[in-house]
Amino acid sequence: MSVSEFSLIEKYFSQQRYSRDDVLSGIGDDGAITHVPENMRLITTVDSLVEGCHFTSDTSPYDVGFKAVAVNLSDIAAMGGEPCWATLALTLPQADTKWLSEFSKGLFTLLNKYRVQLIGGDTTRGPLTITIQINGLVPEGKALARHSARPGDLIYVTGSLGDAGLGLLVSEGKRHLGQQHADYVSEKFLRHVPRIEQGIVLRDIATAAIDVSDGLLSDLGHILDASQVGAKIIVDHLPLSDAVTHALTHAPTHALKTETVETNSWDLVLSSGEDYELCFTVPANKRSKLEEVMAQFTCPVTCIGEIQIERELQCVLSTGEKVQPARSGYDHFGS
Ligand SMILES: [Mg+2]
């Protein structure tokens, strides 16, 4: 990139920046300096979005900027952290002012909403790639982890599952829904809301947590692996939006024989990724406390099963009938 291109790019990222008191030195030096209070611990997450891999070339730059921040915030949420500072490494084929303007709007919409300051960045020329690192704070000893779920704990998820997976199918033209449902799942696919506030509340209640980025079975599987336990999921207790319920009960005729939900169609809910909801475990004796504190949020939480000693992940209907997912997305217990 030429000097003039660099200053052009800098323009888009300096105008909209949120300012925090704990940033001692932000953009403009070789590195940023921030203040970490003595009783707090630093959480660091990083994620890259690559055009053609994580988003298509016709995705709006606003949505690319929004999503690049949202996936990182979701990881901070899953740790029970409060997001504070971000850095951005941007690889661009050329300095396209219209693209930069829209991308930076999407990026700062979320950064500013959560009072996160952009404290550093780097720009290079190459295939479009966005890498964002976010740092957050959590009180000492309070971070949520994957390794501490215990047999008997109840398993919960925030929000609803399968929306982003359905949104992807709709955007690819593989499923057709009415306009209202299509708009809803597209919004969930491109602009999911990170569950930061819920993660903070869960610090004192949950035994383990993860964000659902790769699909429920896969991500819950990470908790089970790390905690050396198993789980039973009641599949028809999984929280579904109206759009996903509609898609499951009106599946293409080759997939469904009747209007009832057939086993394989549960894959949309069990195995599709990018919902970025929180999946977490709670001791049974904290159930009422959890439901009490979660009532302050419009986003629901739903109990979907229980942690077990036996190291397997069972999917059953509430009738007791077993569900065998076609795509488990889950092979952590392999030898
Ligand atoms: Mg994660």
Tab-separated table of C-alpha atoms and ligand atoms in Angstrom:
chain	number	residue	atom	x	y	z
A	1	MET	CA	0.000	0.000	0.000
A	2	SER	CA	1.176	3.530	-0.743
A	3	VAL	CA	1.427	6.207	1.969
A	4	SER	CA	-1.687	7.929	0.610
A	5	GLU	CA	-3.606	4.645	0.690
A	6	PHE	CA	-2.555	4.082	4.303
A	7	SER	CA	-3.721	7.539	5.368
A	8	LEU	CA	-6.981	6.988	3.508
A	9	ILE	CA	-7.573	3.752	5.410
A	10	GLU	CA	-6.538	5.344	8.727
A	11	LYS	CA	-9.223	7.994	8.149
A	12	TYR	CA	-12.002	5.433	8.306
A	13	PHE	CA	-10.745	3.910	11.539
A	14	SER	CA	-9.949	7.107	13.464
A	15	GLN	CA	-13.243	8.952	12.985
A	16	GLN	CA	-15.587	6.519	14.662
A	17	ARG	CA	-13.379	5.217	17.458
A	18	TYR	CA	-14.706	4.870	21.026
A	19	SER	CA	-12.392	6.266	23.697
A	20	ARG	CA	-11.705	4.483	27.017
A	21	ASP	CA	-10.002	5.871	30.127
A	22	ASP	CA	-7.942	2.686	30.574
A	23	VAL	CA	-6.124	3.143	27.247
A	24	LEU	CA	-2.835	4.851	28.160
A	25	SER	CA	-1.556	4.858	24.577
A	26	GLY	CA	-3.638	3.730	21.595
A	27	ILE	CA	-3.000	3.982	17.862
A	28	GLY	CA	0.044	6.082	16.949
A	29	ASP	CA	2.898	4.293	18.674
A	30	ASP	CA	4.593	0.955	18.022
A	31	GLY	CA	2.259	-0.743	20.466
A	32	ALA	CA	-0.755	0.117	22.585
A	33	ILE	CA	-0.601	0.396	26.385
A	34	THR	CA	-3.651	-0.410	28.482
A	35	HIS	CA	-4.324	-0.572	32.199
A	36	VAL	CA	-5.347	-3.910	33.723
A	37	PRO	CA	-6.662	-3.470	37.297
A	38	GLU	CA	-4.844	-5.602	39.882
A	39	ASN	CA	-7.769	-7.906	40.710
A	40	MET	CA	-8.699	-8.494	37.057
A	41	ARG	CA	-7.399	-10.976	34.490
A	42	LEU	CA	-6.952	-10.453	30.744
A	43	ILE	CA	-8.848	-12.584	28.193
A	44	THR	CA	-7.560	-12.581	24.594
A	45	THR	CA	-9.426	-13.896	21.541
A	46	VAL	CA	-8.571	-13.716	17.838
A	47	ASP	CA	-10.484	-14.718	14.701
A	48	SER	CA	-9.878	-14.336	10.971
A	49	LEU	CA	-12.528	-14.034	8.272
A	50	VAL	CA	-11.310	-14.886	4.761
A	51	GLU	CA	-13.317	-14.027	1.643
A	52	GLY	CA	-14.416	-17.188	-0.124
A	53	CYS	CA	-14.026	-19.211	3.077
A	54	HIS	CA	-16.012	-17.399	5.798
A	55	PHE	CA	-18.056	-15.064	3.632
A	56	THR	CA	-18.870	-14.745	-0.066
A	57	SER	CA	-17.762	-11.878	-2.293
A	58	ASP	CA	-21.351	-10.579	-2.452
A	59	THR	CA	-21.606	-10.195	1.366
A	60	SER	CA	-22.077	-6.516	2.186
A	61	PRO	CA	-18.967	-4.863	3.680
A	62	TYR	CA	-21.117	-3.670	6.613
A	63	ASP	CA	-22.011	-7.281	7.440
A	64	VAL	CA	-18.374	-8.399	7.097
A	65	GLY	CA	-17.270	-5.713	9.583
A	66	PHE	CA	-20.099	-6.529	11.975
A	67	LYS	CA	-19.468	-10.271	11.883
A	68	ALA	CA	-15.686	-9.938	12.310
A	69	VAL	CA	-16.319	-8.207	15.647
A	70	ALA	CA	-19.303	-10.364	16.656
A	71	VAL	CA	-17.453	-13.704	16.445
A	72	ASN	CA	-14.747	-12.397	18.765
A	73	LEU	CA	-17.234	-10.870	21.208
A	74	SER	CA	-18.978	-14.236	21.349
A	75	ASP	CA	-15.748	-15.856	22.560
A	76	ILE	CA	-15.309	-13.149	25.208
A	77	ALA	CA	-18.927	-13.824	26.301
A	78	ALA	CA	-18.239	-17.555	26.583
A	79	MET	CA	-15.405	-16.742	29.009
A	80	GLY	CA	-17.605	-14.474	31.150
A	81	GLY	CA	-15.512	-11.480	30.104
A	82	GLU	CA	-16.215	-7.815	29.566
A	83	PRO	CA	-14.732	-6.740	26.185
A	84	CYS	CA	-12.408	-3.709	26.308
A	85	TRP	CA	-9.871	-3.360	23.495
A	86	ALA	CA	-9.525	-4.502	19.885
A	87	THR	CA	-6.824	-4.684	17.227
A	88	LEU	CA	-7.455	-5.107	13.508
A	89	ALA	CA	-5.236	-6.625	10.812
A	90	LEU	CA	-6.735	-5.934	7.405
A	91	THR	CA	-5.535	-7.437	4.129
A	92	LEU	CA	-7.147	-5.754	1.124
A	93	PRO	CA	-6.780	-6.298	-2.632
A	94	GLN	CA	-7.037	-2.486	-3.050
A	95	ALA	CA	-8.025	0.558	-0.994
A	96	ASP	CA	-11.689	0.714	-2.042
A	97	THR	CA	-13.198	3.751	-0.309
A	98	LYS	CA	-16.818	2.615	-0.591
A	99	TRP	CA	-15.928	-0.807	0.844
A	100	LEU	CA	-13.870	0.746	3.679
A	101	SER	CA	-16.630	3.184	4.576
A	102	GLU	CA	-19.289	0.463	4.884
A	103	PHE	CA	-16.952	-2.069	6.517
A	104	SER	CA	-15.890	0.416	9.199
A	105	LYS	CA	-19.543	1.278	9.937
A	106	GLY	CA	-20.338	-2.384	10.586
A	107	LEU	CA	-17.191	-2.819	12.662
A	108	PHE	CA	-17.761	0.239	14.862
A	109	THR	CA	-21.481	-0.401	15.309
A	110	LEU	CA	-20.602	-3.345	17.539
A	111	LEU	CA	-17.309	-2.076	18.994
A	112	ASN	CA	-18.981	1.151	20.131
A	113	LYS	CA	-22.093	-0.629	21.447
A	114	TYR	CA	-19.893	-2.641	23.819
A	115	ARG	CA	-17.501	0.283	24.560
A	116	VAL	CA	-14.559	-1.465	22.968
A	117	GLN	CA	-11.724	0.805	21.777
A	118	LEU	CA	-9.738	-0.018	18.643
A	119	ILE	CA	-6.157	0.369	19.898
A	120	GLY	CA	-4.062	-0.856	16.982
A	121	GLY	CA	-4.078	-2.061	13.428
A	122	ASP	CA	-2.121	-3.106	10.389
A	123	THR	CA	-2.967	-3.002	6.688
A	124	THR	CA	-1.428	-5.007	3.865
A	125	ARG	CA	-2.282	-5.715	0.240
A	126	GLY	CA	-3.528	-9.201	-0.630
A	127	PRO	CA	-6.649	-11.398	-0.750
A	128	LEU	CA	-9.412	-9.916	1.454
A	129	THR	CA	-8.858	-11.112	5.039
A	130	ILE	CA	-9.980	-9.537	8.302
A	131	THR	CA	-8.305	-10.537	11.558
A	132	ILE	CA	-9.569	-9.043	14.792
A	133	GLN	CA	-8.211	-9.585	18.258
A	134	ILE	CA	-10.293	-8.542	21.244
A	135	ASN	CA	-9.062	-8.285	24.814
A	136	GLY	CA	-11.464	-8.418	27.714
A	137	LEU	CA	-11.356	-8.382	31.500
A	138	VAL	CA	-12.741	-10.800	34.055
A	139	PRO	CA	-12.370	-10.740	37.868
A	140	GLU	CA	-9.655	-13.070	39.123
A	141	GLY	CA	-10.936	-16.650	39.471
A	142	LYS	CA	-14.268	-15.887	37.768
A	143	ALA	CA	-13.608	-16.788	34.124
A	144	LEU	CA	-15.904	-19.428	32.633
A	145	ALA	CA	-14.107	-22.498	31.302
A	146	ARG	CA	-14.904	-25.713	29.429
A	147	HIS	CA	-13.328	-28.153	31.861
A	148	SER	CA	-15.504	-27.885	34.949
A	149	ALA	CA	-18.921	-29.398	34.067
A	150	ARG	CA	-19.959	-32.092	36.573
A	151	PRO	CA	-22.353	-35.052	36.402
A	152	GLY	CA	-25.850	-33.903	37.360
A	153	ASP	CA	-25.337	-30.361	36.027
A	154	LEU	CA	-28.154	-29.106	33.813
A	155	ILE	CA	-27.282	-28.031	30.255
A	156	TYR	CA	-28.707	-24.757	28.978
A	157	VAL	CA	-28.545	-22.694	25.801
A	158	THR	CA	-29.393	-19.041	25.201
A	159	GLY	CA	-31.664	-17.935	22.352
A	160	SER	CA	-32.561	-20.453	19.661
A	161	LEU	CA	-30.598	-22.931	17.552
A	162	GLY	CA	-30.420	-23.554	13.815
A	163	ASP	CA	-31.300	-20.010	12.715
A	164	ALA	CA	-27.867	-19.188	11.264
A	165	GLY	CA	-27.620	-22.582	9.539
A	166	LEU	CA	-31.008	-22.011	7.954
A	167	GLY	CA	-29.973	-18.451	7.039
A	168	LEU	CA	-26.958	-19.852	5.204
A	169	LEU	CA	-29.146	-22.368	3.298
A	170	VAL	CA	-31.512	-19.556	2.325
A	171	SER	CA	-28.648	-17.295	1.197
A	172	GLU	CA	-27.286	-20.140	-0.932
A	173	GLY	CA	-30.712	-20.688	-2.499
A	174	LYS	CA	-30.928	-24.206	-1.050
A	175	ARG	CA	-34.057	-23.511	1.010
A	176	HIS	CA	-36.941	-21.199	0.274
A	177	LEU	CA	-38.963	-19.566	3.041
A	178	GLY	CA	-41.595	-16.868	3.160
A	179	GLN	CA	-40.150	-13.331	3.270
A	180	GLN	CA	-40.614	-12.843	7.015
A	181	HIS	CA	-38.862	-16.080	7.980
A	182	ALA	CA	-36.156	-15.540	5.335
A	183	ASP	CA	-35.395	-12.032	6.647
A	184	TYR	CA	-35.272	-13.303	10.226
A	185	VAL	CA	-32.780	-16.129	9.581
A	186	SER	CA	-30.620	-13.949	7.297
A	187	GLU	CA	-30.353	-11.392	10.085
A	188	LYS	CA	-29.411	-14.155	12.558
A	189	PHE	CA	-26.778	-15.498	10.134
A	190	LEU	CA	-25.121	-12.148	9.426
A	191	ARG	CA	-25.774	-10.055	12.536
A	192	HIS	CA	-26.010	-12.254	15.600
A	193	VAL	CA	-26.044	-10.576	18.992
A	194	PRO	CA	-23.098	-11.601	21.202
A	195	ARG	CA	-24.313	-12.779	24.632
A	196	ILE	CA	-21.933	-10.580	26.636
A	197	GLU	CA	-24.406	-9.628	29.378
A	198	GLN	CA	-25.453	-13.246	29.893
A	199	GLY	CA	-21.812	-14.383	30.104
A	200	ILE	CA	-21.116	-11.837	32.846
A	201	VAL	CA	-24.127	-12.998	34.888
A	202	LEU	CA	-23.074	-16.651	34.443
A	203	ARG	CA	-19.697	-16.077	36.177
A	204	ASP	CA	-21.309	-16.875	39.528
A	205	ILE	CA	-23.689	-19.604	38.378
A	206	ALA	CA	-22.348	-21.714	35.503
A	207	THR	CA	-19.809	-24.514	35.961
A	208	ALA	CA	-18.750	-24.490	32.274
A	209	ALA	CA	-19.567	-22.555	29.103
A	210	ILE	CA	-18.814	-22.336	25.387
A	211	ASP	CA	-20.245	-20.407	22.454
A	212	VAL	CA	-21.977	-22.411	19.723
A	213	SER	CA	-19.835	-21.608	16.686
A	214	ASP	CA	-19.541	-25.046	15.035
A	215	GLY	CA	-22.895	-26.587	16.023
A	216	LEU	CA	-24.366	-27.713	19.340
A	217	LEU	CA	-23.061	-31.298	19.264
A	218	SER	CA	-19.562	-30.221	18.329
A	219	ASP	CA	-19.308	-27.400	20.858
A	220	LEU	CA	-21.024	-29.208	23.722
A	221	GLY	CA	-18.618	-32.023	22.824
A	222	HIS	CA	-15.707	-29.697	23.672
A	223	ILE	CA	-17.163	-29.172	27.166
A	224	LEU	CA	-17.661	-32.937	27.601
A	225	ASP	CA	-14.117	-33.676	26.458
A	226	ALA	CA	-12.530	-31.041	28.642
A	227	SER	CA	-14.644	-32.033	31.658
A	228	GLN	CA	-14.282	-35.817	31.107
A	229	VAL	CA	-18.051	-36.356	31.255
A	230	GLY	CA	-20.962	-37.226	28.933
A	231	ALA	CA	-24.430	-35.795	28.364
A	232	LYS	CA	-28.002	-36.540	27.448
A	233	ILE	CA	-29.777	-34.008	25.226
A	234	ILE	CA	-33.576	-33.955	24.952
A	235	VAL	CA	-33.811	-33.012	21.297
A	236	ASP	CA	-37.423	-31.845	21.296
A	237	HIS	CA	-36.590	-29.452	24.153
A	238	LEU	CA	-34.126	-27.522	21.964
A	239	PRO	CA	-35.277	-23.900	21.549
A	240	LEU	CA	-36.404	-23.214	17.966
A	241	SER	CA	-37.532	-20.030	16.277
A	242	ASP	CA	-40.772	-20.003	14.278
A	243	ALA	CA	-38.663	-19.982	11.093
A	244	VAL	CA	-36.729	-23.135	12.041
A	245	THR	CA	-39.886	-24.881	13.278
A	246	HIS	CA	-41.480	-24.081	9.939
A	247	ALA	CA	-38.437	-25.361	8.029
A	248	LEU	CA	-38.351	-28.593	10.050
A	249	THR	CA	-42.022	-29.351	9.607
A	250	HIS	CA	-42.122	-28.298	5.948
A	251	ALA	CA	-38.860	-29.885	4.848
A	252	PRO	CA	-38.353	-30.731	1.159
A	253	THR	CA	-40.398	-33.815	0.297
A	254	HIS	CA	-37.339	-35.966	-0.361
A	255	ALA	CA	-36.263	-35.424	3.244
A	256	LEU	CA	-39.578	-35.835	5.008
A	257	LYS	CA	-42.400	-38.284	4.499
A	258	THR	CA	-44.874	-36.563	6.758
A	259	GLU	CA	-45.487	-33.207	8.365
A	260	THR	CA	-43.836	-34.425	11.550
A	261	VAL	CA	-40.172	-33.838	12.272
A	262	GLU	CA	-38.062	-36.721	11.067
A	263	THR	CA	-34.838	-37.696	12.752
A	264	ASN	CA	-32.421	-36.448	10.134
A	265	SER	CA	-33.905	-32.996	9.937
A	266	TRP	CA	-32.785	-32.409	13.532
A	267	ASP	CA	-29.298	-32.012	12.056
A	268	LEU	CA	-30.094	-28.419	11.203
A	269	VAL	CA	-30.511	-27.740	14.919
A	270	LEU	CA	-27.902	-30.130	16.331
A	271	SER	CA	-25.033	-29.630	13.927
A	272	SER	CA	-25.256	-26.368	11.964
A	273	GLY	CA	-22.887	-23.649	13.118
A	274	GLU	CA	-22.654	-19.906	13.599
A	275	ASP	CA	-25.575	-19.405	15.971
A	276	TYR	CA	-23.120	-17.972	18.528
A	277	GLU	CA	-25.464	-18.698	21.407
A	278	LEU	CA	-23.986	-19.721	24.757
A	279	CYS	CA	-24.172	-23.361	25.839
A	280	PHE	CA	-23.483	-23.708	29.563
A	281	THR	CA	-23.881	-26.031	32.524
A	282	VAL	CA	-25.444	-25.189	35.884
A	283	PRO	CA	-25.647	-27.241	39.107
A	284	ALA	CA	-29.240	-28.417	39.637
A	285	ASN	CA	-29.469	-26.516	42.941
A	286	LYS	CA	-28.785	-23.223	41.108
A	287	ARG	CA	-31.612	-23.688	38.627
A	288	SER	CA	-34.002	-21.210	40.238
A	289	LYS	CA	-31.220	-18.645	40.744
A	290	LEU	CA	-30.299	-18.946	37.068
A	291	GLU	CA	-33.852	-18.543	35.861
A	292	GLU	CA	-34.330	-15.574	38.198
A	293	VAL	CA	-31.255	-13.647	36.956
A	294	MET	CA	-31.866	-14.525	33.309
A	295	ALA	CA	-35.418	-13.125	33.489
A	296	GLN	CA	-33.913	-9.610	33.130
A	297	PHE	CA	-32.983	-10.363	29.490
A	298	THR	CA	-35.358	-10.596	26.554
A	299	CYS	CA	-33.257	-13.508	25.255
A	300	PRO	CA	-34.581	-16.780	26.745
A	301	VAL	CA	-32.486	-19.590	28.239
A	302	THR	CA	-33.643	-23.186	27.848
A	303	CYS	CA	-32.667	-26.352	29.693
A	304	ILE	CA	-31.863	-28.965	27.035
A	305	GLY	CA	-30.427	-31.867	29.009
A	306	GLU	CA	-28.080	-33.045	31.707
A	307	ILE	CA	-24.407	-33.901	32.224
A	308	GLN	CA	-23.815	-37.599	32.915
A	309	ILE	CA	-20.933	-39.735	34.155
A	310	GLU	CA	-21.065	-42.102	31.127
A	311	ARG	CA	-18.802	-40.589	28.499
A	312	GLU	CA	-21.180	-40.465	25.577
A	313	LEU	CA	-23.414	-37.832	24.052
A	314	GLN	CA	-26.945	-39.225	23.821
A	315	CYS	CA	-29.671	-37.508	21.816
A	316	VAL	CA	-33.203	-38.590	22.709
A	317	LEU	CA	-36.765	-37.369	22.283
A	318	SER	CA	-38.800	-36.681	25.428
A	319	THR	CA	-40.581	-39.981	24.714
A	320	GLY	CA	-37.212	-41.712	25.275
A	321	GLU	CA	-36.770	-42.610	21.605
A	322	LYS	CA	-33.175	-42.229	20.398
A	323	VAL	CA	-32.202	-39.716	17.733
A	324	GLN	CA	-29.176	-40.546	15.594
A	325	PRO	CA	-27.816	-37.396	13.975
A	326	ALA	CA	-26.614	-37.926	10.399
A	327	ARG	CA	-23.909	-35.322	10.780
A	328	SER	CA	-22.782	-35.485	14.359
A	329	GLY	CA	-20.136	-32.779	13.954
A	330	TYR	CA	-18.849	-34.539	16.981
A	331	ASP	CA	-16.097	-37.113	17.120
A	332	HIS	CA	-14.234	-36.107	20.249
A	333	PHE	CA	-14.682	-39.491	21.861
A	334	GLY	CA	-12.916	-41.286	19.012
A	335	SER	CA	-9.929	-43.339	20.115
B	1	MG	MG	-15.674	-20.181	20.888
